[in-house]
């Protein structure tokens, strides 16, 4: 286990230890015996199924996952900060579809990935340089890069012979209130608005909205919209998320569970989604869940985990 991974999970482990001592003679009603939050009876998703394992040995900490909106069946992932600026393409079986070095970018602490298709039909990958375990960095970055084409010729390429993306554009941002650590990056499929949800050990996650301002040297201020508490302990320790292609659903995860929020039927303002209660989803068995995303049709979730050869988990929405 890397020093970076230990630093990330140590507060969680300590907290669980303290809680365990405190409730030694009791039980936590909302959790199973293994510490996972029980799936909500309202969950619209079928039980999870493992569809494969990540094949590439270069993917050691799949910290984010995003479905291509231009190439069906292609998913993009990346490693955490123990790696250089690489993105990897896989399918739902975990097959290695290629490796690319992202030009004009740096991986200090990449934590999540998202995808956006503009009105011309061009697809872009967004990478969140948003991690800050020590909460000392006043400025963070989001990279936007044109999605590379995946083909039989790119399959199996490794870091040592990685392909190269187009130069990435950078958006610099700071939080409107205080420095924060975050691992959740989302992009709205129609407005292009960016959402960053913080990872907190001592309270609910902070929800921040950023207007896209790529290519500028100025630092954009992330507007705080509110807070999100999930039904877990801690309740704001979020590690990944995504917005559905319909723009009416959002999913987030922590180390043990996943949660979905739905926009009220009578609302056209996406930001109302953060006022709703999240529904807990049965996520299956993953060692350290840090990545969740919707498939490009929005009918399923895909999840991966840190550690080499992570399982790929698919969860289908029940009709």
Tab-separated table of C-alpha atoms in Angstrom:
chain	number	residue	atom	x	y	z
A	1	UNK	CA	0.000	0.000	0.000
A	2	UNK	CA	1.403	3.413	-0.951
A	3	UNK	CA	2.065	6.157	1.577
A	4	UNK	CA	-0.527	8.237	-0.257
A	5	UNK	CA	-3.186	5.550	0.149
A	6	UNK	CA	-2.361	5.105	3.828
A	7	UNK	CA	-2.670	8.853	4.373
A	8	UNK	CA	-6.083	8.853	2.729
A	9	UNK	CA	-7.630	5.986	4.670
A	10	UNK	CA	-5.947	6.433	8.065
A	11	UNK	CA	-8.481	8.992	9.409
A	12	UNK	CA	-11.319	6.696	8.320
A	13	UNK	CA	-9.727	3.687	10.004
A	14	UNK	CA	-9.115	5.622	13.235
A	15	UNK	CA	-12.673	6.929	13.228
A	16	UNK	CA	-14.173	3.487	12.709
A	17	UNK	CA	-11.984	2.183	15.535
A	18	UNK	CA	-13.260	4.859	17.896
A	19	UNK	CA	-16.863	4.212	16.888
A	20	UNK	CA	-16.383	0.474	17.327
A	21	UNK	CA	-15.141	0.916	20.888
A	22	UNK	CA	-17.949	3.316	21.702
A	23	UNK	CA	-20.667	0.982	20.458
A	24	UNK	CA	-19.020	-2.295	21.466
A	25	UNK	CA	-22.171	-3.546	23.158
A	26	UNK	CA	-24.520	-2.112	20.542
A	27	UNK	CA	-25.105	-2.294	16.824
A	28	UNK	CA	-25.314	0.373	14.168
A	29	UNK	CA	-28.798	-0.088	12.784
A	30	UNK	CA	-28.024	1.305	9.341
A	31	UNK	CA	-25.052	-1.004	8.706
A	32	UNK	CA	-24.457	-4.678	8.007
A	33	UNK	CA	-21.982	-6.609	10.121
A	34	UNK	CA	-19.192	-5.903	7.616
A	35	UNK	CA	-19.586	-2.147	8.037
A	36	UNK	CA	-21.275	-1.535	4.693
A	37	UNK	CA	-24.365	0.652	4.682
A	38	UNK	CA	-27.466	-1.416	3.940
A	39	UNK	CA	-28.973	-0.932	0.479
A	40	UNK	CA	-32.110	1.215	0.496
A	41	UNK	CA	-35.379	-0.518	-0.332
A	42	UNK	CA	-36.104	2.451	-2.621
A	43	UNK	CA	-33.015	1.729	-4.746
A	44	UNK	CA	-33.959	1.402	-8.423
A	45	UNK	CA	-30.891	-0.727	-9.153
A	46	UNK	CA	-30.505	-4.475	-9.533
A	47	UNK	CA	-27.859	-6.365	-7.543
A	48	UNK	CA	-24.286	-5.664	-8.657
A	49	UNK	CA	-22.387	-8.049	-10.898
A	50	UNK	CA	-18.679	-8.335	-11.583
A	51	UNK	CA	-18.102	-8.126	-15.347
A	52	UNK	CA	-14.315	-8.516	-15.295
A	53	UNK	CA	-11.052	-7.254	-13.846
A	54	UNK	CA	-8.810	-4.424	-14.966
A	55	UNK	CA	-6.209	-6.084	-17.155
A	56	UNK	CA	-3.532	-3.389	-17.355
A	57	UNK	CA	-0.779	-3.739	-14.760
A	58	UNK	CA	-0.217	0.013	-15.069
A	59	UNK	CA	-3.595	0.777	-13.496
A	60	UNK	CA	-2.788	0.367	-9.816
A	61	UNK	CA	-5.178	2.897	-8.250
A	62	UNK	CA	-8.276	3.455	-10.378
A	63	UNK	CA	-9.356	6.641	-8.694
A	64	UNK	CA	-12.031	7.740	-11.172
A	65	UNK	CA	-14.141	6.289	-13.982
A	66	UNK	CA	-16.063	7.984	-16.803
A	67	UNK	CA	-17.952	6.604	-19.789
A	68	UNK	CA	-17.128	7.917	-23.238
A	69	UNK	CA	-20.011	9.801	-24.833
A	70	UNK	CA	-18.503	9.380	-28.298
A	71	UNK	CA	-17.250	5.784	-28.231
A	72	UNK	CA	-19.818	3.321	-26.829
A	73	UNK	CA	-18.395	0.748	-24.460
A	74	UNK	CA	-15.243	2.747	-23.703
A	75	UNK	CA	-14.482	3.926	-20.175
A	76	UNK	CA	-11.691	6.230	-19.020
A	77	UNK	CA	-9.781	5.924	-15.766
A	78	UNK	CA	-6.574	7.189	-14.183
A	79	UNK	CA	-4.286	6.490	-11.279
A	80	UNK	CA	-3.991	8.520	-8.117
A	81	UNK	CA	-1.034	10.790	-7.327
A	82	UNK	CA	1.476	7.928	-7.266
A	83	UNK	CA	1.504	8.128	-11.079
A	84	UNK	CA	2.357	10.572	-13.858
A	85	UNK	CA	-0.219	12.261	-16.123
A	86	UNK	CA	-1.719	9.198	-17.832
A	87	UNK	CA	-5.258	8.198	-18.738
A	88	UNK	CA	-6.312	4.664	-19.583
A	89	UNK	CA	-9.138	3.275	-21.709
A	90	UNK	CA	-10.893	0.050	-20.686
A	91	UNK	CA	-14.169	-1.711	-21.434
A	92	UNK	CA	-16.642	-3.259	-19.005
A	93	UNK	CA	-14.580	-6.459	-18.947
A	94	UNK	CA	-11.503	-4.476	-17.895
A	95	UNK	CA	-9.673	-5.107	-21.170
A	96	UNK	CA	-6.755	-2.775	-21.868
A	97	UNK	CA	-7.792	-0.460	-24.732
A	98	UNK	CA	-4.807	1.885	-24.535
A	99	UNK	CA	-2.734	4.355	-22.534
A	100	UNK	CA	-2.231	8.063	-23.228
A	101	UNK	CA	0.017	10.692	-21.692
A	102	UNK	CA	-1.931	13.925	-21.201
A	103	UNK	CA	0.056	16.801	-22.670
A	104	UNK	CA	0.252	20.086	-20.768
A	105	UNK	CA	-0.796	18.568	-17.433
A	106	UNK	CA	0.677	17.397	-14.146
A	107	UNK	CA	-0.583	14.753	-11.744
A	108	UNK	CA	-0.042	16.118	-8.250
A	109	UNK	CA	-3.183	14.476	-6.884
A	110	UNK	CA	-5.656	13.453	-9.580
A	111	UNK	CA	-8.801	12.188	-7.899
A	112	UNK	CA	-11.662	11.922	-10.397
A	113	UNK	CA	-12.508	12.024	-14.090
A	114	UNK	CA	-15.588	13.075	-16.073
A	115	UNK	CA	-16.687	13.421	-19.678
A	116	UNK	CA	-18.548	16.127	-21.601
A	117	UNK	CA	-19.862	16.199	-25.160
A	118	UNK	CA	-20.281	19.708	-26.571
A	119	UNK	CA	-22.993	20.915	-28.962
A	120	UNK	CA	-20.818	20.101	-31.981
A	121	UNK	CA	-20.564	16.476	-30.861
A	122	UNK	CA	-16.928	16.629	-29.762
A	123	UNK	CA	-16.053	14.779	-26.548
A	124	UNK	CA	-13.731	16.012	-23.837
A	125	UNK	CA	-12.253	14.321	-20.797
A	126	UNK	CA	-12.121	16.353	-17.578
A	127	UNK	CA	-9.541	15.421	-14.935
A	128	UNK	CA	-9.800	16.693	-11.378
A	129	UNK	CA	-6.506	17.833	-9.837
A	130	UNK	CA	-8.478	18.324	-6.644
A	131	UNK	CA	-6.897	16.148	-3.953
A	132	UNK	CA	-5.254	17.783	-0.954
A	133	UNK	CA	-4.936	15.473	2.043
A	134	UNK	CA	-3.058	18.089	4.056
A	135	UNK	CA	-5.571	20.822	3.083
A	136	UNK	CA	-2.766	23.251	2.296
A	137	UNK	CA	-3.260	24.112	-1.382
A	138	UNK	CA	-5.248	27.303	-2.030
A	139	UNK	CA	-5.486	26.708	-5.796
A	140	UNK	CA	-6.548	23.530	-7.591
A	141	UNK	CA	-6.946	22.647	-11.253
A	142	UNK	CA	-9.232	20.847	-13.660
A	143	UNK	CA	-7.793	19.685	-16.975
A	144	UNK	CA	-9.857	19.368	-20.141
A	145	UNK	CA	-8.508	17.343	-23.056
A	146	UNK	CA	-10.046	16.152	-26.315
A	147	UNK	CA	-10.934	12.479	-26.034
A	148	UNK	CA	-8.469	10.268	-27.951
A	149	UNK	CA	-9.716	7.703	-30.454
A	150	UNK	CA	-9.633	4.098	-29.275
A	151	UNK	CA	-8.939	1.368	-31.835
A	152	UNK	CA	-7.367	-2.045	-32.247
A	153	UNK	CA	-4.038	-0.267	-32.785
A	154	UNK	CA	-4.186	1.462	-29.372
A	155	UNK	CA	-5.162	-1.652	-27.407
A	156	UNK	CA	-2.514	-2.953	-25.057
A	157	UNK	CA	-0.266	0.111	-25.108
A	158	UNK	CA	1.548	0.559	-21.818
A	159	UNK	CA	3.033	3.544	-20.007
A	160	UNK	CA	6.456	2.846	-21.482
A	161	UNK	CA	5.085	3.303	-25.022
A	162	UNK	CA	2.074	5.490	-24.236
A	163	UNK	CA	0.335	7.493	-26.925
A	164	UNK	CA	-0.060	11.264	-26.552
A	165	UNK	CA	-3.230	13.334	-26.257
A	166	UNK	CA	-3.781	16.803	-27.631
A	167	UNK	CA	-2.566	19.530	-25.240
A	168	UNK	CA	-4.898	19.869	-22.268
A	169	UNK	CA	-6.519	23.149	-21.259
A	170	UNK	CA	-6.441	24.097	-17.591
A	171	UNK	CA	-8.967	25.723	-15.313
A	172	UNK	CA	-7.590	26.998	-12.012
A	173	UNK	CA	-9.970	27.417	-9.105
A	174	UNK	CA	-10.100	28.150	-5.402
A	175	UNK	CA	-12.892	27.570	-2.922
A	176	UNK	CA	-15.078	30.477	-1.867
A	177	UNK	CA	-14.634	29.782	1.856
A	178	UNK	CA	-11.556	27.707	2.790
A	179	UNK	CA	-9.066	25.147	1.473
A	180	UNK	CA	-10.545	21.680	1.029
A	181	UNK	CA	-9.687	18.164	0.005
A	182	UNK	CA	-11.905	16.666	-2.700
A	183	UNK	CA	-12.187	13.451	-4.715
A	184	UNK	CA	-15.467	13.983	-6.595
A	185	UNK	CA	-15.690	15.785	-9.951
A	186	UNK	CA	-18.873	16.059	-12.034
A	187	UNK	CA	-19.792	17.854	-15.260
A	188	UNK	CA	-23.407	18.586	-16.176
A	189	UNK	CA	-24.172	17.045	-19.594
A	190	UNK	CA	-25.946	20.090	-21.063
A	191	UNK	CA	-24.822	23.212	-19.182
A	192	UNK	CA	-21.188	22.152	-18.830
A	193	UNK	CA	-21.230	23.390	-15.227
A	194	UNK	CA	-18.624	21.685	-13.062
A	195	UNK	CA	-19.318	20.375	-9.569
A	196	UNK	CA	-16.703	19.471	-6.980
A	197	UNK	CA	-17.775	17.693	-3.785
A	198	UNK	CA	-15.319	17.719	-0.920
A	199	UNK	CA	-14.156	14.772	1.148
A	200	UNK	CA	-14.676	15.509	4.834
A	201	UNK	CA	-13.962	13.407	7.866
A	202	UNK	CA	-15.694	15.739	10.335
A	203	UNK	CA	-18.997	16.553	8.631
A	204	UNK	CA	-21.030	16.590	5.431
A	205	UNK	CA	-19.395	17.062	2.050
A	206	UNK	CA	-19.284	20.613	0.690
A	207	UNK	CA	-20.921	21.112	-2.738
A	208	UNK	CA	-19.177	23.611	-5.033
A	209	UNK	CA	-20.139	24.833	-8.499
A	210	UNK	CA	-17.652	26.114	-11.057
A	211	UNK	CA	-18.430	27.862	-14.339
A	212	UNK	CA	-16.143	26.528	-17.111
A	213	UNK	CA	-13.322	29.007	-17.761
A	214	UNK	CA	-10.617	26.963	-19.462
A	215	UNK	CA	-7.493	28.493	-20.917
A	216	UNK	CA	-7.454	31.547	-18.644
A	217	UNK	CA	-4.615	32.351	-16.268
A	218	UNK	CA	-7.079	33.749	-13.755
A	219	UNK	CA	-8.280	31.721	-10.776
A	220	UNK	CA	-12.014	30.980	-10.794
A	221	UNK	CA	-13.903	30.949	-7.508
A	222	UNK	CA	-15.899	27.795	-6.767
A	223	UNK	CA	-19.288	28.835	-5.393
A	224	UNK	CA	-20.521	26.857	-2.408
A	225	UNK	CA	-24.095	25.652	-2.906
A	226	UNK	CA	-24.521	23.722	0.311
A	227	UNK	CA	-23.631	20.389	1.870
A	228	UNK	CA	-24.405	16.734	1.219
A	229	UNK	CA	-24.621	14.106	3.965
A	230	UNK	CA	-24.843	10.440	3.009
A	231	UNK	CA	-26.197	7.772	5.389
A	232	UNK	CA	-22.815	6.508	6.534
A	233	UNK	CA	-20.202	7.197	9.182
A	234	UNK	CA	-18.449	9.531	8.356
A	235	UNK	CA	-21.216	11.158	6.313
A	236	UNK	CA	-19.106	13.316	4.020
A	237	UNK	CA	-16.164	11.068	3.123
A	238	UNK	CA	-16.949	11.050	-0.603
A	239	UNK	CA	-14.498	9.517	-3.060
A	240	UNK	CA	-16.159	9.803	-6.483
A	241	UNK	CA	-19.277	10.684	-8.433
A	242	UNK	CA	-20.997	11.427	-11.728
A	243	UNK	CA	-24.052	13.084	-13.278
A	244	UNK	CA	-26.307	10.927	-15.459
A	245	UNK	CA	-26.668	11.720	-19.184
A	246	UNK	CA	-30.294	12.785	-18.591
A	247	UNK	CA	-29.115	15.512	-16.201
A	248	UNK	CA	-31.674	14.369	-13.646
A	249	UNK	CA	-29.647	11.949	-11.529
A	250	UNK	CA	-26.340	12.070	-9.702
A	251	UNK	CA	-24.352	9.299	-8.037
A	252	UNK	CA	-21.633	9.542	-5.391
A	253	UNK	CA	-19.649	6.940	-3.493
A	254	UNK	CA	-17.474	6.539	-0.452
A	255	UNK	CA	-15.166	3.651	0.458
A	256	UNK	CA	-18.006	1.232	1.198
A	257	UNK	CA	-21.199	2.276	-0.593
A	258	UNK	CA	-22.784	4.246	-3.446
A	259	UNK	CA	-25.686	6.703	-3.294
A	260	UNK	CA	-27.982	8.225	-5.919
A	261	UNK	CA	-29.912	11.483	-5.879
A	262	UNK	CA	-32.793	12.321	-8.234
A	263	UNK	CA	-34.019	15.719	-9.395
A	264	UNK	CA	-37.663	16.331	-8.444
A	265	UNK	CA	-40.019	15.886	-11.381
A	266	UNK	CA	-41.329	19.438	-11.035
A	267	UNK	CA	-37.871	21.083	-11.081
A	268	UNK	CA	-35.847	22.286	-14.066
A	269	UNK	CA	-33.006	23.575	-11.871
A	270	UNK	CA	-30.346	20.891	-11.491
A	271	UNK	CA	-29.032	22.439	-8.282
A	272	UNK	CA	-32.252	21.339	-6.566
A	273	UNK	CA	-30.871	17.798	-6.705
A	274	UNK	CA	-28.546	18.544	-3.793
A	275	UNK	CA	-31.547	19.175	-1.542
A	276	UNK	CA	-32.798	15.597	-1.992
A	277	UNK	CA	-32.143	12.579	0.211
A	278	UNK	CA	-29.670	10.101	-1.295
A	279	UNK	CA	-30.738	6.492	-1.854
A	280	UNK	CA	-28.169	3.851	-0.869
A	281	UNK	CA	-27.169	1.382	-3.595
A	282	UNK	CA	-25.833	-2.134	-3.097
A	283	UNK	CA	-22.334	-1.666	-4.521
A	284	UNK	CA	-20.962	-5.141	-4.047
A	285	UNK	CA	-17.553	-6.089	-2.722
A	286	UNK	CA	-14.766	-3.679	-3.646
A	287	UNK	CA	-11.609	-3.316	-1.565
A	288	UNK	CA	-11.483	0.480	-1.602
A	289	UNK	CA	-14.222	2.037	-3.726
A	290	UNK	CA	-13.086	5.332	-5.220
A	291	UNK	CA	-14.712	5.420	-8.638
A	292	UNK	CA	-18.297	5.413	-9.885
A	293	UNK	CA	-19.898	6.591	-13.098
A	294	UNK	CA	-22.926	6.147	-15.331
A	295	UNK	CA	-22.752	4.285	-18.626
A	296	UNK	CA	-23.300	6.512	-21.661
A	297	UNK	CA	-26.972	5.504	-21.864
A	298	UNK	CA	-27.509	6.186	-18.168
A	299	UNK	CA	-29.024	2.746	-17.607
A	300	UNK	CA	-26.204	1.354	-15.471
A	301	UNK	CA	-23.455	2.296	-13.060
A	302	UNK	CA	-19.849	1.186	-13.428
A	303	UNK	CA	-17.520	1.013	-10.439
A	304	UNK	CA	-13.858	0.221	-9.918
A	305	UNK	CA	-11.528	0.213	-6.964
A	306	UNK	CA	-7.973	1.046	-6.074
A	307	UNK	CA	-5.467	-1.853	-6.045
A	308	UNK	CA	-4.021	-3.636	-9.085
A	309	UNK	CA	-6.424	-5.744	-11.206
A	310	UNK	CA	-9.475	-4.209	-9.558
A	311	UNK	CA	-12.827	-5.865	-10.292
A	312	UNK	CA	-15.130	-4.001	-12.655
A	313	UNK	CA	-18.645	-3.887	-11.232
A	314	UNK	CA	-21.791	-3.060	-13.215
A	315	UNK	CA	-25.129	-2.210	-11.603
A	316	UNK	CA	-28.145	-2.027	-13.915
A	317	UNK	CA	-31.112	0.233	-13.349
A	318	UNK	CA	-34.274	-1.836	-13.052
A	319	UNK	CA	-37.011	-0.947	-15.523
